[in-house]
Tab-separated table of C-alpha atoms and ligand atoms in Angstrom:
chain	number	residue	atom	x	y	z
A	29	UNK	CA	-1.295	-166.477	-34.650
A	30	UNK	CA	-4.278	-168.411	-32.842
A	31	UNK	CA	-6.119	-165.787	-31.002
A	32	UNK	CA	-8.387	-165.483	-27.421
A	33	UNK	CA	-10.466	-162.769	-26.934
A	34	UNK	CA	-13.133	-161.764	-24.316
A	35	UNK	CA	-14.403	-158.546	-22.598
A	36	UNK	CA	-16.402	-157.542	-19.621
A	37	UNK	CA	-19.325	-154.440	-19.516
A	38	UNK	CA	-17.553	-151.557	-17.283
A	39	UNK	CA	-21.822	-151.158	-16.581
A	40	UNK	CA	-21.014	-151.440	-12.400
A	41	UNK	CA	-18.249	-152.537	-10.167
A	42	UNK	CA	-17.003	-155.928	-11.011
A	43	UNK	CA	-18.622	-158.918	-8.886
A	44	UNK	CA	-17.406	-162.314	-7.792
A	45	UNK	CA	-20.085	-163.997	-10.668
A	46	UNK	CA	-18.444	-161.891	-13.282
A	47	UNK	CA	-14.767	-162.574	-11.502
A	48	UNK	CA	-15.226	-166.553	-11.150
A	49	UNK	CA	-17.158	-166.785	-13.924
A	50	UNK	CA	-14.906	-165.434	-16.612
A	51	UNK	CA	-11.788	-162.996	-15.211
A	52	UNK	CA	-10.690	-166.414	-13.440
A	53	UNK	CA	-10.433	-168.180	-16.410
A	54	UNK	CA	-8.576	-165.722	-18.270
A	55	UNK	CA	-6.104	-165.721	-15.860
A	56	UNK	CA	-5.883	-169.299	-16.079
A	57	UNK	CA	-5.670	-169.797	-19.634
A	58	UNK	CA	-2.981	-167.355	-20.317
A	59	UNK	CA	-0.764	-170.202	-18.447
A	60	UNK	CA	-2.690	-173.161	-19.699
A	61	UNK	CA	-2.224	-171.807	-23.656
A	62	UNK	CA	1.230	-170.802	-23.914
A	63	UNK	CA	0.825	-170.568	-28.212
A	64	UNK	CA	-2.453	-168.342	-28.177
A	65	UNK	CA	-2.290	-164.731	-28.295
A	66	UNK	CA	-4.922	-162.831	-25.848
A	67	UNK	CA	-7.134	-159.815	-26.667
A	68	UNK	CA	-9.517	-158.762	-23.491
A	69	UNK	CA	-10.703	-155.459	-23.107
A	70	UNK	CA	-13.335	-153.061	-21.202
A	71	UNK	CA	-16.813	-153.152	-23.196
A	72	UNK	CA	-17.280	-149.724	-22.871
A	73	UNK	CA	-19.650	-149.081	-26.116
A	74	UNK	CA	-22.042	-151.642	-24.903
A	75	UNK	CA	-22.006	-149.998	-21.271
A	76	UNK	CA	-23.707	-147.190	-23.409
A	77	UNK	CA	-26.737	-149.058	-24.569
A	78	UNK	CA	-28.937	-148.080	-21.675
A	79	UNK	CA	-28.434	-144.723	-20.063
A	80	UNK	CA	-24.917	-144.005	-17.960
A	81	UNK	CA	-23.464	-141.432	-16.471
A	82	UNK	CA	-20.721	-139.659	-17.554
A	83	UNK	CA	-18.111	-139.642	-14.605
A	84	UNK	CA	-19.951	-142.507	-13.260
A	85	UNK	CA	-18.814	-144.771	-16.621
A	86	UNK	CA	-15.653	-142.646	-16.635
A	87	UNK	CA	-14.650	-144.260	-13.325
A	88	UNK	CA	-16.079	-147.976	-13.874
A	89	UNK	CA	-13.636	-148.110	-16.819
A	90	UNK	CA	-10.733	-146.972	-15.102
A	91	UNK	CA	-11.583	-149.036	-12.409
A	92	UNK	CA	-12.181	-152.818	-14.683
A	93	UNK	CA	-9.031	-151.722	-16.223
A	94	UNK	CA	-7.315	-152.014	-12.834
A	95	UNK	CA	-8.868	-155.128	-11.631
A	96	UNK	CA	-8.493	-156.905	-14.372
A	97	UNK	CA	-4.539	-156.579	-13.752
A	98	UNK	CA	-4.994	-156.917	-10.403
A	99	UNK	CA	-6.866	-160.438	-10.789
A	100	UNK	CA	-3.381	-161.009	-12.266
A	101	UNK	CA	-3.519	-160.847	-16.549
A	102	UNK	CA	-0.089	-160.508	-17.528
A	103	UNK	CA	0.455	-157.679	-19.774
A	104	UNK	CA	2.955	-158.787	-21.138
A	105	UNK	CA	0.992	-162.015	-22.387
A	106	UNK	CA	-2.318	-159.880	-22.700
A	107	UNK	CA	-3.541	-156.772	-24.883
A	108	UNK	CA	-5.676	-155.169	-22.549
A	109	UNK	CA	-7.837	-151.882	-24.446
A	110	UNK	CA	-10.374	-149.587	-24.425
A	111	UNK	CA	-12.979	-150.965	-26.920
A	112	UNK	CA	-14.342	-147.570	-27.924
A	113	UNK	CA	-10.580	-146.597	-28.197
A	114	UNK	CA	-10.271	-148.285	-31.240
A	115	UNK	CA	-12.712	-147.531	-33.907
A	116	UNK	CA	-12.654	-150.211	-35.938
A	117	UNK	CA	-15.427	-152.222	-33.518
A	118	UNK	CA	-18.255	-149.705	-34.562
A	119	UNK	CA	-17.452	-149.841	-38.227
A	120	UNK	CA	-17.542	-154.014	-38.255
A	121	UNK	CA	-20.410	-153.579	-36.298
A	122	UNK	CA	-22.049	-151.597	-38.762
A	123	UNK	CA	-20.755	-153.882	-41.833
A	124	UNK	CA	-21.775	-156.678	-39.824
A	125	UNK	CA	-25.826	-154.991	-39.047
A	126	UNK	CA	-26.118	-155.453	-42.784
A	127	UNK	CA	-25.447	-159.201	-42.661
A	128	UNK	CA	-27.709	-160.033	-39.991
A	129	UNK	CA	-31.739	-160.307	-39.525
A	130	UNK	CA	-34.047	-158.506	-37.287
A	131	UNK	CA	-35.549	-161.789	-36.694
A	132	UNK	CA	-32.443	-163.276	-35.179
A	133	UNK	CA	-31.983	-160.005	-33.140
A	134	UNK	CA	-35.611	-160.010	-31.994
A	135	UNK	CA	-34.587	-163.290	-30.484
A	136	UNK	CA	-32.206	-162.580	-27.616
A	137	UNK	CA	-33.421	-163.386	-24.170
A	138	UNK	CA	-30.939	-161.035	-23.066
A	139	UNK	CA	-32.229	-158.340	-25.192
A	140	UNK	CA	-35.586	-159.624	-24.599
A	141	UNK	CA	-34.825	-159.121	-20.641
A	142	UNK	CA	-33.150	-155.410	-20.824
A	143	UNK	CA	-35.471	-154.082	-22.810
A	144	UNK	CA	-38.432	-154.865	-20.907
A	145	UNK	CA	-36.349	-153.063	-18.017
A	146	UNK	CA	-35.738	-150.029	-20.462
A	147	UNK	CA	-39.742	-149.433	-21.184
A	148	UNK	CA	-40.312	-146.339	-18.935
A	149	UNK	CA	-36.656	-144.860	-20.335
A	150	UNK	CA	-36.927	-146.126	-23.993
A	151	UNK	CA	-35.489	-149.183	-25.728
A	152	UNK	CA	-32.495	-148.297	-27.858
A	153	UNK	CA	-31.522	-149.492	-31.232
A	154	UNK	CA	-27.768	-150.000	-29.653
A	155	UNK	CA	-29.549	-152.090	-27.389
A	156	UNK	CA	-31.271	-154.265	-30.123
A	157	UNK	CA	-27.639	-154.221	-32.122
A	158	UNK	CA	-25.470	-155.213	-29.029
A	159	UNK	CA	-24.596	-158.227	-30.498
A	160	UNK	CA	-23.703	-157.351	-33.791
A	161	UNK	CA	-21.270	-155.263	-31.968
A	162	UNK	CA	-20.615	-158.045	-29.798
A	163	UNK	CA	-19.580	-160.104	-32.889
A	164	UNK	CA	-17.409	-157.375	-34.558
A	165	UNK	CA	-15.624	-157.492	-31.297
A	166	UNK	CA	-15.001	-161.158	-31.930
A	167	UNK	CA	-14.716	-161.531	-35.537
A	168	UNK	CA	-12.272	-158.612	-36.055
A	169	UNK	CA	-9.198	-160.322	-34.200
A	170	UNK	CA	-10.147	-163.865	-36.075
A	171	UNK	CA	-10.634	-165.180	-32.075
A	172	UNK	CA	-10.753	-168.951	-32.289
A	173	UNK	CA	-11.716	-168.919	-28.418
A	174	UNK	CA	-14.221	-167.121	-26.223
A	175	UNK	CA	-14.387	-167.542	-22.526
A	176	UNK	CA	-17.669	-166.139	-21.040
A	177	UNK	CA	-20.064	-167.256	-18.619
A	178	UNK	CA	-23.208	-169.167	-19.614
A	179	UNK	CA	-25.273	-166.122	-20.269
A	180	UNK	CA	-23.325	-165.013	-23.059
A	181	UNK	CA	-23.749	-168.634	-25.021
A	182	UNK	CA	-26.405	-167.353	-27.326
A	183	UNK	CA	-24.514	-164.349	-28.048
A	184	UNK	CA	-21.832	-166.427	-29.208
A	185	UNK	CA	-23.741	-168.684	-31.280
A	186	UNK	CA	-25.107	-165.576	-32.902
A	187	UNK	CA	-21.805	-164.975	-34.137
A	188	UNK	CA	-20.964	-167.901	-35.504
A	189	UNK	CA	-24.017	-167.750	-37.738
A	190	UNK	CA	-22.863	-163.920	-38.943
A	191	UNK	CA	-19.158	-165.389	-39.613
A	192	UNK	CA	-20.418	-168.465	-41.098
A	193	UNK	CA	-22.682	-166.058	-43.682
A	194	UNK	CA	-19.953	-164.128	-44.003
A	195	UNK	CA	-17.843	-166.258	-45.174
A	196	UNK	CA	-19.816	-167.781	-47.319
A	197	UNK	CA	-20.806	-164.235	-49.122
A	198	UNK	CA	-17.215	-162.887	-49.086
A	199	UNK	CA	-15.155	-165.872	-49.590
A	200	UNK	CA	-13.594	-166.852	-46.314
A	201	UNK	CA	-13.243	-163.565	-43.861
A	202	UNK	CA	-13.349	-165.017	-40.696
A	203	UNK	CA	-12.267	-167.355	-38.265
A	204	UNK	CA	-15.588	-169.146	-36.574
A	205	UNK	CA	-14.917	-168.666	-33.137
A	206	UNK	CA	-16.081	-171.206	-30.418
A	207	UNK	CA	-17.365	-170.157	-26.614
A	208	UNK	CA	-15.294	-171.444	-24.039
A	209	UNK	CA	-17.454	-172.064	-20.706
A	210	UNK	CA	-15.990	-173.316	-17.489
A	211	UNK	CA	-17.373	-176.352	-16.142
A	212	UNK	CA	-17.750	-174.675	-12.656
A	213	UNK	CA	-18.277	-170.959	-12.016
A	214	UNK	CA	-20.042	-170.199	-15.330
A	215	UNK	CA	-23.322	-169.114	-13.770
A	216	UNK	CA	-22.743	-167.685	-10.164
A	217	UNK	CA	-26.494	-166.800	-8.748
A	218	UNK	CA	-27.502	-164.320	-7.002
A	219	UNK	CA	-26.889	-164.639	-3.296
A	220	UNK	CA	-30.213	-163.443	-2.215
A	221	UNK	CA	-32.018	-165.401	-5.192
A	222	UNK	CA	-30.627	-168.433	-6.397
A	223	UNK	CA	-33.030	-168.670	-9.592
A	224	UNK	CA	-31.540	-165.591	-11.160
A	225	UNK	CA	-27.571	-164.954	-12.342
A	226	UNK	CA	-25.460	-162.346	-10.042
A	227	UNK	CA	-25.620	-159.389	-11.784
A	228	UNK	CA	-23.711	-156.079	-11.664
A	229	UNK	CA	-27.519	-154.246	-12.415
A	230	UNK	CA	-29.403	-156.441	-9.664
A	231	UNK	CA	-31.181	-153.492	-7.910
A	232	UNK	CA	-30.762	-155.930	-4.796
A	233	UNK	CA	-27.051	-154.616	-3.479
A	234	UNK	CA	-26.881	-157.960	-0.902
A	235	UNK	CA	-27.594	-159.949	-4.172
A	236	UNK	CA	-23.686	-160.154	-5.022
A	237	UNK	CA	-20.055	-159.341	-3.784
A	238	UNK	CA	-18.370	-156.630	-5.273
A	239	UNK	CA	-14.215	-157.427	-5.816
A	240	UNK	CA	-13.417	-154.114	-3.873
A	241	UNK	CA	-16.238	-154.611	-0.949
A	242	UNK	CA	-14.644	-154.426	2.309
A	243	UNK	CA	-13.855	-157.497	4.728
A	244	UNK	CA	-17.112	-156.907	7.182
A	245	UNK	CA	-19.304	-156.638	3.940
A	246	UNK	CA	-17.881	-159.926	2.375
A	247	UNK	CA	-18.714	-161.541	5.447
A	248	UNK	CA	-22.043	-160.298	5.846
A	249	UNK	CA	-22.878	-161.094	2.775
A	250	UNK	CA	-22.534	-165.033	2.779
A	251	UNK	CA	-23.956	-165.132	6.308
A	252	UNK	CA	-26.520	-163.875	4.416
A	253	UNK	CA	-27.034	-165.491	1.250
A	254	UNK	CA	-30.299	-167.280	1.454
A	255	UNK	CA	-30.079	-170.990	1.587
A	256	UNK	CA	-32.742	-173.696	2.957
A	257	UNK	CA	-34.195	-175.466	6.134
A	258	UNK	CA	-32.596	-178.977	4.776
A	259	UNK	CA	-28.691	-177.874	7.323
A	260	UNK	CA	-26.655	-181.019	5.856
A	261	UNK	CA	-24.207	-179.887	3.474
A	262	UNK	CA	-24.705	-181.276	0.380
A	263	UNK	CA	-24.388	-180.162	-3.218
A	264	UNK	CA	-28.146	-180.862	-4.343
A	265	UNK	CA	-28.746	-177.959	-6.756
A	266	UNK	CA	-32.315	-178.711	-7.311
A	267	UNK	CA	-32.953	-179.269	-3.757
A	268	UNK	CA	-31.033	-176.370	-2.399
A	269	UNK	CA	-29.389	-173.853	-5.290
A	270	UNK	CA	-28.716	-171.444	-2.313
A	271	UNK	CA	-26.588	-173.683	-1.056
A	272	UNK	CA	-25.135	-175.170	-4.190
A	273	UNK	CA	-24.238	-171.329	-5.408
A	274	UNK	CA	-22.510	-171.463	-2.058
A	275	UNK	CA	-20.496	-174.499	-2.648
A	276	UNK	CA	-19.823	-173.517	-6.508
A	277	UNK	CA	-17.729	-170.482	-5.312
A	278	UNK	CA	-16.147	-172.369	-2.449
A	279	UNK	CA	-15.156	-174.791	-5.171
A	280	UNK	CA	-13.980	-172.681	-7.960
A	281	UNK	CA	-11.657	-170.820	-4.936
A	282	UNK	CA	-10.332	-173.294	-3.746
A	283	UNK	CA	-10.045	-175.885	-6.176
A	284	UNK	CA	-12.300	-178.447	-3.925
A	285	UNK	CA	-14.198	-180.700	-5.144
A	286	UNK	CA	-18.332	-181.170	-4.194
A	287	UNK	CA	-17.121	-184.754	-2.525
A	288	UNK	CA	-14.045	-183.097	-0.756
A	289	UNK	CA	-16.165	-180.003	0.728
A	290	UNK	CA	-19.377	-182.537	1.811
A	291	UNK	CA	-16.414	-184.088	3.632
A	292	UNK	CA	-14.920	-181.571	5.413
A	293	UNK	CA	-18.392	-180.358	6.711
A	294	UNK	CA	-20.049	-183.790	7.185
A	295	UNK	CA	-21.316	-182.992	10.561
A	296	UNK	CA	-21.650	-179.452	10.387
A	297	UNK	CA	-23.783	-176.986	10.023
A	298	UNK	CA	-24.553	-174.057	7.397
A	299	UNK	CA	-23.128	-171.274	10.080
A	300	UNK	CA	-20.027	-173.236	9.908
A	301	UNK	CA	-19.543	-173.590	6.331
A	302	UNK	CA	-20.307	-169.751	5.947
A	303	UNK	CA	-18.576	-168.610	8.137
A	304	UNK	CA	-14.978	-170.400	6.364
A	305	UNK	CA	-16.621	-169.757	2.919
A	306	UNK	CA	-16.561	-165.881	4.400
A	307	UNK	CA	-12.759	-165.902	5.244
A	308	UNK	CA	-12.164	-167.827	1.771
A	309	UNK	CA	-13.938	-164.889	-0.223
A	310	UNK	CA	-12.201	-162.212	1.663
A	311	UNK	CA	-8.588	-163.884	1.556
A	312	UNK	CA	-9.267	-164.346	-2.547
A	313	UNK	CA	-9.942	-160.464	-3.036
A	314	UNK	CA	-7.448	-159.143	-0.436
A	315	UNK	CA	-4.387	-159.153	-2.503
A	316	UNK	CA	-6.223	-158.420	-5.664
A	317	UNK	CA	-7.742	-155.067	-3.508
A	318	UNK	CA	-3.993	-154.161	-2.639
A	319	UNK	CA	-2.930	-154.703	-5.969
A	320	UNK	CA	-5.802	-152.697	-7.427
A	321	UNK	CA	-5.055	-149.603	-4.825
A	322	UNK	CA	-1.753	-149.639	-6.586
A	323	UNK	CA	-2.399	-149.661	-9.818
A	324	UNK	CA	-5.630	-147.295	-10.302
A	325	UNK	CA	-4.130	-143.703	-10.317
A	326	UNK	CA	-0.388	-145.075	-11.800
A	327	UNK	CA	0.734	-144.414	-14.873
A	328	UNK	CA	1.639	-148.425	-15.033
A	329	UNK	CA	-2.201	-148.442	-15.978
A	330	UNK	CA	-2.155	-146.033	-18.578
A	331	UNK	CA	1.018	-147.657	-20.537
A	332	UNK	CA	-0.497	-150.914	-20.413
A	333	UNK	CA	-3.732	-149.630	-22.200
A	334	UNK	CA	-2.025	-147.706	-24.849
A	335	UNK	CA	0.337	-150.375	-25.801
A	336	UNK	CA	-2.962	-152.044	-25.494
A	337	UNK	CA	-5.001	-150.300	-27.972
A	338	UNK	CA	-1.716	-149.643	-30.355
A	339	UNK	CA	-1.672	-153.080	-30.711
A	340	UNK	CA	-5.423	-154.093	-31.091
A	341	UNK	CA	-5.963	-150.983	-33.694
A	342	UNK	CA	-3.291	-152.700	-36.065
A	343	UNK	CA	-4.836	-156.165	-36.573
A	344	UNK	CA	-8.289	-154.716	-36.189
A	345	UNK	CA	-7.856	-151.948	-39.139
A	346	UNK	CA	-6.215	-154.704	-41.117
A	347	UNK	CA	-9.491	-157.160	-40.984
A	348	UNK	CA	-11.964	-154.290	-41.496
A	349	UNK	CA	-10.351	-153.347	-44.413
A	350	UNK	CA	-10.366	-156.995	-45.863
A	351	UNK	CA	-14.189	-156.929	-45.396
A	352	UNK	CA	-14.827	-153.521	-46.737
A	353	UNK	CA	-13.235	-154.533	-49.940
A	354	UNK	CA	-14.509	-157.535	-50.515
A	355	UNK	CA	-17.930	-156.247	-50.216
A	356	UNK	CA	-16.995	-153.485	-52.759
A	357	UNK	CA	-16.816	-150.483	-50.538
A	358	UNK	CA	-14.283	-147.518	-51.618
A	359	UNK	CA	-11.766	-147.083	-54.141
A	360	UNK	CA	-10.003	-150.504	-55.428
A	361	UNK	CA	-6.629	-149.620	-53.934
B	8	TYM	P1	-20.878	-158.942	-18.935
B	8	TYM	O1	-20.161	-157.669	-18.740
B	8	TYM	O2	-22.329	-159.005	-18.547
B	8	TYM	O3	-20.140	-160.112	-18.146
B	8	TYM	C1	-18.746	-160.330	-18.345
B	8	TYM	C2	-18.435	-161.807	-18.317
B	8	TYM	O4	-18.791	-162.374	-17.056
B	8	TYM	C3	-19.689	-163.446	-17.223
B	8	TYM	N1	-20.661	-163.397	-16.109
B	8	TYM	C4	-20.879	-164.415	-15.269
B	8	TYM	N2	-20.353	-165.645	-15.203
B	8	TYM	C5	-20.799	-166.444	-14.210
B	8	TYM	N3	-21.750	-166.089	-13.322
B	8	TYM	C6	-22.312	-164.852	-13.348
B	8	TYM	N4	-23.226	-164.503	-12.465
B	8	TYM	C7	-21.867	-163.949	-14.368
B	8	TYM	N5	-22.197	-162.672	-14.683
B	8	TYM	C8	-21.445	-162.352	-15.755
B	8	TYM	C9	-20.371	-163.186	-18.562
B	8	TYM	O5	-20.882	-164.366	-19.131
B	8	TYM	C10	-19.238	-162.608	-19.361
B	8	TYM	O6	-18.411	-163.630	-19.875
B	8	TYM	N6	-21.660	-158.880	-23.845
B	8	TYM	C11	-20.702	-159.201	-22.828
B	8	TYM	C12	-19.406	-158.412	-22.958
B	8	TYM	C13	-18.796	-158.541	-24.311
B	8	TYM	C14	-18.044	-159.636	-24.795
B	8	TYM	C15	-17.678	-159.276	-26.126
B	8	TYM	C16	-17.658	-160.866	-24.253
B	8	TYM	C17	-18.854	-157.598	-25.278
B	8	TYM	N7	-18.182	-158.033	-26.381
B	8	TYM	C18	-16.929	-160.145	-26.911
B	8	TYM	C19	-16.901	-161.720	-25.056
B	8	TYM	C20	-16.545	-161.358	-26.372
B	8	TYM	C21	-21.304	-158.877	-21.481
B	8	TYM	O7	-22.222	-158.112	-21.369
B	8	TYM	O8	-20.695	-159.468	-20.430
C-alpha cells in the first residue's frame, strides 16, 4: 500500500501558517489520492526538545488532535496518533542516530536557529537529533509522500540521504520518500514581519492567527498586519511581502488567483482589501471552531486516536524489526 505521512509539533496552538501551509493540504489530498493510505499524527516527542510544560503540552495535544479533525481529515481515510504513543519512533530513531553524521546534523538551519534561542536554558541533544527522529517518523511507514511547508525541505532531504544509506548498508529497507510542498501557502510570514515564517514560538502574539482566536481578534489582526506606503494592490513580493503574505492567504482560501484578486480591488485601497480578507479568515475558522468545541472533551476523539495508534503500532513494529535484524541485533528468530 502507497503511503502519506506528515505531522505537526503540538509546541503552541495551531496557526493559519501551519493550517494553510500543510493541514490544508492534507485535507485536500485525502480526496485528490483516493489509492494512498494516510498516516498524520501529533509530534509530541519533538514538542519535548526544548523545555514544556506538563499540563501545558498535555492540553496542546489534545487540542491538535481536535483540530486536525475539525479542519476536516476523515478518519476513516486517515490514521491519526499520538507519536510518543507508539514506541517504535524512538527506537528507529535511535537505529537511525547510528547511520547518520554529526556533520550533517551540525548543519540544520533550523537547529542552527533553536539552539541559539536555547543558550541561556541549554541546548539539548534531542534538539540536535530531531531529525533523526524526524526521519524514523518517515521511514518507518515506507511514506512515499510528505506534505510540509517549505521550512521542513531540508529536513526531508536529510532523510532521504539516511534511507538512501540505509538501503544501501542493509539491502533495500526503505522507501525514499519525496516532500510534497504546495505551490501557494507553503511559507505563510509573519503578519507583523514579513521576512520571517509565522511561527507558533514567535514571542510577537500579533505576529500570527491562532485557528481558535476569536472573531474581533482575527480581524484585528489583518487590520494590522504590516504592509507598505505603495496602497495599489498588487502581488509584488519583493516590493511589498506584507502585502503579498496578505494576498497568499486570501488566495489559498479562496481559491483566487493573484490576477483575479488585483481585479477585484483595482481601485481600492489596503483598508478595503483587509477588511474582506478579515471576514474571509474568520468565515474559514468558524465552522472548524464549532467543530473543534465538539469534538475536544468527546470520546469520538479518543476512539479515533486509539484505532489510530493500534493501527500505526502494527506496520511500525513490523519495519523496526526488519531493520533490527538486518543489522544483526537480537536473537536470529
Ligand atoms: P511544525 O510543527 O513546525 O509545522 C507543521 C507543518 O506546518 C508547516 N508550517 C508552515 N507552512 C507554511 N507557512 C508557515 N508559516 C508554516 N509554519 C509551519 C511546516 O512546514 C510543517 O509541515 N518537524 C516538523 C514536524 C514533524 C514532521 C515529521 C513532519 C515531525 N516529524 C515527519 C513531517 C513528517 C515540524 O516541526 O513541523
Amino acid at each position: 500500500m502507497k503511503r502519506i505521512l506528515s505531522g505537526i509539533q503540538p509546541t503552541g496552538s495551531l496557526n493559519i501558517g501551519t493550517y494553510l501551509g500543510s493541514v490544508k493540504n492534507f485535507v485536500k489530498l485525502q480526496d485528490d489520492m483516493p489509492d494512498y493510505e494516510f498516516f498524520i499524527f501529533i509530534a509530541d516527542l519533538h514538542a519535548i526538545t526544548v523545555p514544556k510544560d506538563r499540563q501545558k503540552l498535555r492540553g496542546l495535544i489534545k487540542e491538535l488532535a481536535a483540530l486536525y479533525v475539525a479542519c476536516g481529515l476523515d478518519p476513516n481515510r486517515v490514521n491519526l496518533f499520538i507519536q510518543s504513543e507508539v514506541p517504535a519512533h524512538a527506537q528507529m530513531a535511535y537505529l537511525l542516530q547510528c547511520n547518520s553524521y554529526i556533520g550533517e546534523l551540525e548543519r540544520m538551519t533550523q537547529f542552527k536557529d533553536k539552539a541559539q534561542k536555547q543558550q541561556t536554558n541549554g541546548v539539548t541533544v534531542g534538539l540536535f537529533t530531531y531529525p533523526t527522529l524526524m526521519a524514523a517518523d518517515i521511514l518507518l511507514y515506507d511514506a512515499e509522500f510528505v506534505p510540509v511547508g517549505h521550512d521542513q525541505k531540508q529536513h526531508l532531504e536529510l532523510t532521504r540521504d539516511i534511507a538512501e544509506r540505509v538501503n544501501n548498508k542493509y539491502n533495500d529497507i526503505f522507501t525514499v520518500p519525496k516532500p510534497l510542498i504546495a505551490k501557494k501557502g507553503a511559507r505563510i510570514k509573519s503578519l507583523k514581519n514579513p521576512n520571517k515564517k509565522m511561527s507558533k514560538s514567535d514571542d510577537n502574539i500579533k505576529s500570527r492567527i491562532n485557528l481558535l482566536d476569536d472573531e474581533n481578534v482575527i480581524k484585528a489582526r489583518i487590520r494590522s498586519a504590516v504592509t507598505d506606503s505603495i496602497g495599489i494592490v498588487q502581488y509584488d513580493e519583493e516590493n511589498q511581502p506584507g502585502l503579498a503574505n496578505l494576498m497568499t492567504i486570501y488566495s489559498v482560501i479562496t481559491n483566487k488567483s493573484f490576477d483575479e484578486i488585483e481585479m477585484l480591488y483595482k481601485d481600492k485601497g489596503y483598508k478595503e482589501f483587509k477588511e474582506d480578507l478579515g471576514e474571509i479568515v474568520y468565515q474559514e475558522l468558524k465552522p472548524i471552531q464549532e467543530r473543534y468545541n465538539e469534538l475536544i472533551n468527546s470520546k469520538e476523539l479518543n476512539d479515533i486516536l486509539d484505532q489510530g495508534q493500534e493501527k500505526a503500532f502494527k506496520v511500525s513494529m513490523k519495519k523496526l524489526r526488519k531493520l533490527k535484524h538486518r543489522i544483526g541485533l537480537g536473537r536470529n528468530r
